[in-house]
C-alpha angles and dihedrals in degrees: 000000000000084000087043087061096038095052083043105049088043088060102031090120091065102040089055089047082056097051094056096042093059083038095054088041091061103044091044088051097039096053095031109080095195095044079047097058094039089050091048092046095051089042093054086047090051092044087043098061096044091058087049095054093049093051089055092051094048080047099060099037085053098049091102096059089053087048100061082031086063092034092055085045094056094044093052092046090041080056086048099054122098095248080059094071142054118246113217113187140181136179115213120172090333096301099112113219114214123194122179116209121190104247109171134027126181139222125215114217138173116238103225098168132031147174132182104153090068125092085233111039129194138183123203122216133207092229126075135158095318094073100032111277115144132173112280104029113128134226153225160171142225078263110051132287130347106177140257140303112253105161125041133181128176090273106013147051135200116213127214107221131230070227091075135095089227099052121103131163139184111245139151144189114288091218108046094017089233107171117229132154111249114216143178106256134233093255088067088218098160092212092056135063133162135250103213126190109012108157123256102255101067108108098217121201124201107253094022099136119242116228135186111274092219097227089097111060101295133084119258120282105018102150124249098175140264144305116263110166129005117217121183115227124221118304083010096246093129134032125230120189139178120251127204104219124237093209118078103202106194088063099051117141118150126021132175117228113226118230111188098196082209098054103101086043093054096044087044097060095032075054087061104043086055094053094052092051 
């Protein structure tokens, strides 16, 4: 207290100074209309842009929330979509009988670990048995595919990446539906595959988009990306091409799991034909 009067008693002329310039300031803005309105004006512009920049701020710390929020909405309008159901369908005395069955329901989930520079690349989820996720199921992005789920624990899954040696999915041409098998290539560039097999009578163009055949675990027509280079193989019975892919990895955030709710039937009776062979 003693430093505080001390301080206080050595600048007392400023701070008197002070006192009368607030007090001058006042008394000019409060009885001079014009001076009024100019000093309420730049104090609403001051105010404004304070608001502005704490909204921002609000805005940036809460960036996280609206992100799930729109993940869990993409997921809920992806189940809602009609590659998303089963159409069963039956003629009777000409009156045709259509049922929709709910095919394919998808997951969100949060990407928390990541590689794409490895031979063998895998991605880790926030999202595990406890909310459904089982091995096998694949997955993908608002781009196009992303692989499929090969590890699983109570909270957590780990995905096997298009990035990876071993991965291998059915896919095709959009336009003239050619199948093909779409794989990571030996280059290990993590923005290329290769479409491999397609027979040769497709008629491939550079740019036509490459989709997901529907007959691996993904609905028809998810984008993988497009077609950037073609390339013959030996004995040119079958065309292989080179495919820029849609999906940039090592950016990856959010994914939805897809759960094909026919799976287990399908792989149950494809079990037994082969069986019988």
């Amino acid at each position: 207290m003693r430093n505080l009067w001390i301080f206080i008693s050595k600048y007392n002329a400023f701070f008197l100074f002070l006192i009368f310039e607030i007090t001058s300031l006042i008394i000019y803005i409060k009885y001079n209309s014009f001076q009024k309105a100019a000093f309420v004006n730049s104090a609403n512009d001051v105010t404004g842009n304070l608001y502005a920049r704490s909204n921002e701020l609000y805005g940036y710390l809460s960036l996280r929330e609206v992100n799930d929020s729109l993940a869990k909405e993409n997921a809920r309008l992806r189940n809602q979509l009609k590659s998303s159901f089963y159409v069963d369908s039956t003629g009777k005395h000409k009156v045709t009988d259509t049922i929709y069955k709910q095919q394919y329901e998808y997951i969100v989930a949060k990407v928390i670990n990541n590689s794409v520079n490895r031979s063998n690349n895998y991605i880790t989820i926030n999202r595990g048995s406890n909310q459904g996720i089982a091995k096998g199921m694949g997955v993908i992005c608002d781009r196009g595919i992303v692989g499929k789920v090969v590890f699983v624990s109570p909270r957590f899954a780990v995905v096997q990446s298009l990035l990876h040696k071993d991965s291998q999915f059915s896919a095709m041409l959009e336009k003239n539906k050619e199948l093909g098998y779409i794989e990571w290539g030996d280059d290990m560039n993590p923005h290329k595959a290769l479409l491999k097999d397609v027979s040769n009578n497709a008629v491939p163009r550079l740019g036509e988009l490459v989709v997901t055949s529907g007959y691996s675990l993904f609905p028809e027509g998810i984008p993988i990306g497009k077609v950037s280079n073609l390339h013959t193989k030996t004995g040119g019975a079958v065309l292989n091409m080179e495919v820029a892919l849609s999906v940039d990895f090592s950016k990856l955030q959010y994914v939805n799991v897809v759960d094909n709710k026919f799976a287990k039937e399908q792989e149950g009776l494809e079990a037994q034909q082969k069986k019988d062979e």
